[in-house]
Every structure is written in structure tokens, then in C-alpha cells.
Amino acid sequence: MSPKWKLGLQREVNMPELAEVYYYAKQWAAGKGKPVSRVELHAKSRVFRGCDTGELEEGLNGAALKEILTHGKQMLFKFSRGQWLAVHLGMTGETRVAPQPYEAAKHDHLVLHLRDRALIFTDPRQFGLVQYHQGNALPEFWQALPPEIGSDAFTTALLTGVLQRHARVPLKMLLLDQRYFPGVGNWMADEIMWQMKLPPATPSGSLTGKQVTALHRTVKKVCKGAMDTVGVDWSDPPQDWLFRYRWEDGHVCPRCQAELVRESLRGRTACWCPVCQKRN
């Protein structure tokens, strides 16, 4: 049976965060270098809104998967002949691989059949999105994405500007804004706030210069830690993180043993320690 936090991860997170997206994207790595023999899809599914499914079928037939890219909550698959397939998992989407012969299930909206296996995108609630692009260069929508948190472009100066522009927004909520923090979701934002020892409702513009530097370091640390554990093999994050204790009522802070608080903040569940993260 899965640990409680893993069941919570499946239940509470509205959309997979950067580590979960990376984990799911690399499941298709089993198909690298192998040509697509048949494309099977549900053309009327909402996941293809805005996508020409006829072009997708024609373009990917016979093309081989060459490269897998992820950016925050987005994944992009590069195929031969200048074919690109972008997938956003939405709330319930999942990519996986199955051996052949494979028969598509009800919620399998896209199946790329290879000779010995099938690459599958399934999404029961159809909040995910599939995009198709043809061309030698990266799709424009991918090039327009904000700097990745793990990149050199995500600087303290960039972070400072974001905090100043949204000075009155609770910091926990700003961390969820994909325009600035691609891939950060609810549990990661709680983790960052806990490691910073700041309550989730802290106004973003109230941080001192020293705190902004610490926030920059902490955001990068939490993202890297998630990628090194959940993103690799869905394994446990570090024992001393808030992560394991935030999913249900009644848990205590792993740092000071005070009972954790779980309340709604602008419609999202926030978990924090009332002792370590005291309000001013």
C-alpha cells in the first residue's frame, strides 16, 4: 500500500508539480528511437481542444521519439521529421507505457503504438491538453515559457522584481503563480514557506533583502530536492521536510513538534506550523 503522503499527493494536488511531471514524462523514454506504427486517439476529447488531430496523426505516423523535455508543469516530446508533441497533464492526466498488444481503455485519449509497446496518455477528467507542432525549432509556445527555477536565468534580481510587483499578494499564493514559479504547486509552496519559517499569508512585498536571498535559495533547494526524489523514482523526499506531514489533520511539525495548522488560503489548502511560522 502507498504511504499516506503519496495517497495525499494523488488526492490533494490539483495538478502534478514539476517533479511529478518529470517522472511521468520520462515513462515514455522506453519508446526512444522507435518509430510510431499507428496513432490512436479520441478526436472529440477535450484534451485536443485547438489541436488538428488529423495533422497530428499524419505527422507522427512513422516518426520516432528523439528527445523528452520538461518545463515546470509542461512536457514536450520531440519526434523525427520536425514533429513536436506537447502534453499538459491537467488534474488527472498520466503518461505511461504498456506492452503490445495494447487495447486502448476508455480514458486513453492518445495512444502511440510502437512495434513492441504503446505510449499512452490517459486523462479521466479531460482537463489536460495535447498540442502538436511541426518545424525544426522549438514551438513558439515553449520558447515563451518563463525561466525555469533551476536555470541561471532565475535570479535573485528577477525574484525581487516579482515580489515588488505583487507586494500585497500572500507569498504562498504568489509561489503558485506559474508565470514566475513554473512547476511549483501546493505542497512545494507549503514546503518553501515552512523552510523559510514564514506564515503563508506573509505579504510578498514585506520581505527584507536578506529574506529575498534566502527565498531564492530555498525555492531552488526545494525544487531540486523534489526532482532528486519524487522525480527520479517517486521516492520519499527528505525525512526532515514538512512534506510527509502536511496531508492530513493531526500531524505535528517535524522541526518543533507543535501541531500543524491546515486552513484554506484563497481557496487552496495551506499547511504550516503556528510556532515555527509565527505571524507578525
Coordinates of C-alpha atoms in Angstrom, one line a residue, residues 77-233:
F77 CA 8.3 15.2 -26.9
K78 CA 10.5 15.8 -30.0
F79 CA 10.0 13.3 -32.8
S80 CA 11.9 12.9 -36.1
R81 CA 10.9 14.9 -39.2
G82 CA 10.4 18.0 -37.1
Q83 CA 7.3 16.8 -35.2
W84 CA 6.6 18.0 -31.6
L85 CA 4.0 16.8 -29.2
A86 CA 3.3 18.8 -26.0
V87 CA 1.3 17.4 -23.1
H88 CA -0.1 19.1 -20.1
L89 CA -1.4 16.6 -17.6
G90 CA -4.1 18.8 -16.1
M91 CA -5.6 17.4 -12.8
T92 CA -5.9 13.7 -13.7
G93 CA -3.6 13.1 -16.7
E94 CA -0.9 10.5 -16.8
T95 CA 1.6 9.2 -19.3
R96 CA 2.6 5.6 -19.2
V97 CA 3.9 2.7 -21.3
A98 CA 2.4 -0.8 -21.8
P99 CA 3.5 -3.8 -23.8
Q100 CA 1.9 -4.8 -27.1
P101 CA -0.7 -5.9 -28.0
Y102 CA -2.4 -3.0 -26.2
E103 CA -6.1 -2.1 -26.4
A104 CA -7.0 1.5 -25.5
A105 CA -9.1 1.9 -22.4
K106 CA -12.0 4.4 -22.0
H107 CA -9.9 7.3 -20.8
D108 CA -6.8 6.7 -23.0
H109 CA -7.2 9.7 -25.3
L110 CA -3.9 9.2 -27.2
V111 CA -2.0 6.0 -27.8
L112 CA 1.2 5.9 -29.9
H113 CA 1.6 2.3 -31.0
L114 CA 5.2 1.1 -31.4
R115 CA 6.1 -2.4 -32.5
D116 CA 6.6 -3.8 -29.0
R117 CA 4.9 -1.2 -26.8
A118 CA 2.4 1.6 -26.6
L119 CA 2.9 5.1 -25.3
I120 CA -0.3 6.2 -23.6
F121 CA -1.8 9.5 -22.4
T122 CA -4.8 8.9 -20.2
D123 CA -7.0 11.6 -18.6
P124 CA -10.3 10.7 -16.9
R125 CA -11.5 14.3 -16.4
Q126 CA -10.1 15.7 -19.7
F127 CA -8.5 18.8 -18.1
G128 CA -5.2 18.0 -19.7
L129 CA -4.1 19.4 -23.1
V130 CA -2.3 18.0 -26.1
Q131 CA -0.6 20.3 -28.6
Y132 CA 1.0 19.5 -31.9
H133 CA 3.7 21.4 -33.8
Q134 CA 5.7 21.0 -36.9
G135 CA 9.0 22.7 -37.5
N136 CA 12.7 22.4 -36.9
A137 CA 12.8 24.9 -34.0
L138 CA 11.1 24.6 -30.6
P139 CA 7.5 25.5 -30.7
E140 CA 6.8 29.2 -30.0
F141 CA 4.6 28.4 -27.0
W142 CA 7.5 26.5 -25.5
Q143 CA 10.0 29.3 -26.1
A144 CA 7.7 31.8 -24.4
L145 CA 7.7 29.9 -21.1
P146 CA 9.2 31.8 -18.1
P147 CA 12.7 31.0 -16.9
E148 CA 13.0 27.6 -15.2
I149 CA 13.7 27.7 -11.5
G150 CA 16.7 25.5 -11.9
S151 CA 18.2 27.7 -14.6
D152 CA 20.7 30.6 -14.3
A153 CA 18.0 32.9 -15.6
F154 CA 16.1 32.5 -12.4
T155 CA 18.0 35.2 -10.5
T156 CA 17.6 37.0 -7.2
A157 CA 17.0 40.2 -9.1
L158 CA 14.2 38.6 -11.1
L159 CA 12.7 37.3 -7.9
T160 CA 12.9 40.7 -6.3
G161 CA 11.1 42.3 -9.1
V162 CA 8.3 39.8 -8.9
L163 CA 7.8 40.3 -5.2
Q164 CA 7.7 44.1 -5.6
R165 CA 5.2 43.9 -8.4
H166 CA 2.9 41.8 -6.3
A167 CA 3.7 43.3 -2.9
R168 CA 0.2 42.7 -1.3
V169 CA -0.3 39.1 -2.5
P170 CA 0.2 36.4 0.1
L171 CA 3.6 34.8 -0.6
K172 CA 2.2 31.3 -0.6
M173 CA -0.2 32.3 -3.3
L174 CA 2.4 34.1 -5.4
L175 CA 4.6 31.0 -5.3
L176 CA 1.7 29.2 -7.1
D177 CA 1.8 31.7 -10.0
Q178 CA 3.1 29.7 -13.0
R179 CA 4.2 33.0 -14.7
Y180 CA 7.0 33.3 -12.2
F181 CA 7.4 29.9 -10.5
P182 CA 6.9 27.3 -13.2
G183 CA 6.2 23.9 -11.7
V184 CA 5.7 25.0 -8.1
G185 CA 2.4 23.7 -6.7
N186 CA 0.6 23.5 -3.4
W187 CA 2.8 21.1 -1.5
M188 CA 6.0 22.7 -2.8
A189 CA 4.8 26.2 -1.8
D190 CA 3.9 25.0 1.7
E191 CA 7.4 23.4 1.9
I192 CA 9.1 26.6 0.9
M193 CA 7.2 28.7 3.4
W194 CA 7.9 26.2 6.2
Q195 CA 11.6 26.1 5.4
M196 CA 11.6 29.9 5.3
K197 CA 9.8 30.0 8.7
L198 CA 7.2 32.4 7.3
P199 CA 3.4 32.1 7.6
P200 CA 1.7 31.5 4.2
A201 CA -0.2 34.8 4.3
T202 CA 3.0 36.9 4.5
P203 CA 2.7 39.8 2.1
S204 CA 5.2 39.3 -0.7
G205 CA 6.5 42.8 -0.6
S206 CA 7.3 42.6 3.1
L207 CA 10.4 40.5 2.8
T208 CA 13.8 42.1 3.6
G209 CA 16.7 41.9 1.2
K210 CA 18.2 39.0 3.3
Q211 CA 14.9 37.2 3.2
V212 CA 14.6 37.5 -0.6
T213 CA 18.1 36.0 -0.9
A214 CA 17.1 33.2 1.4
L215 CA 13.8 32.7 -0.5
H216 CA 15.7 32.4 -3.8
R217 CA 18.0 29.8 -2.3
T218 CA 15.0 27.9 -0.7
V219 CA 12.9 27.8 -3.9
K220 CA 15.8 26.3 -5.8
K221 CA 16.6 23.8 -2.9
V222 CA 13.0 22.5 -2.7
C223 CA 12.7 22.2 -6.5
K224 CA 16.0 20.3 -6.7
G225 CA 15.1 18.1 -3.7
A226 CA 11.8 17.2 -5.3
M227 CA 13.4 16.4 -8.6
D228 CA 16.1 14.2 -6.9
T229 CA 13.5 12.1 -5.1
V230 CA 9.9 12.1 -6.5
G231 CA 11.1 13.0 -10.0
V232 CA 13.6 10.1 -10.1
D233 CA 11.5 7.1 -8.9

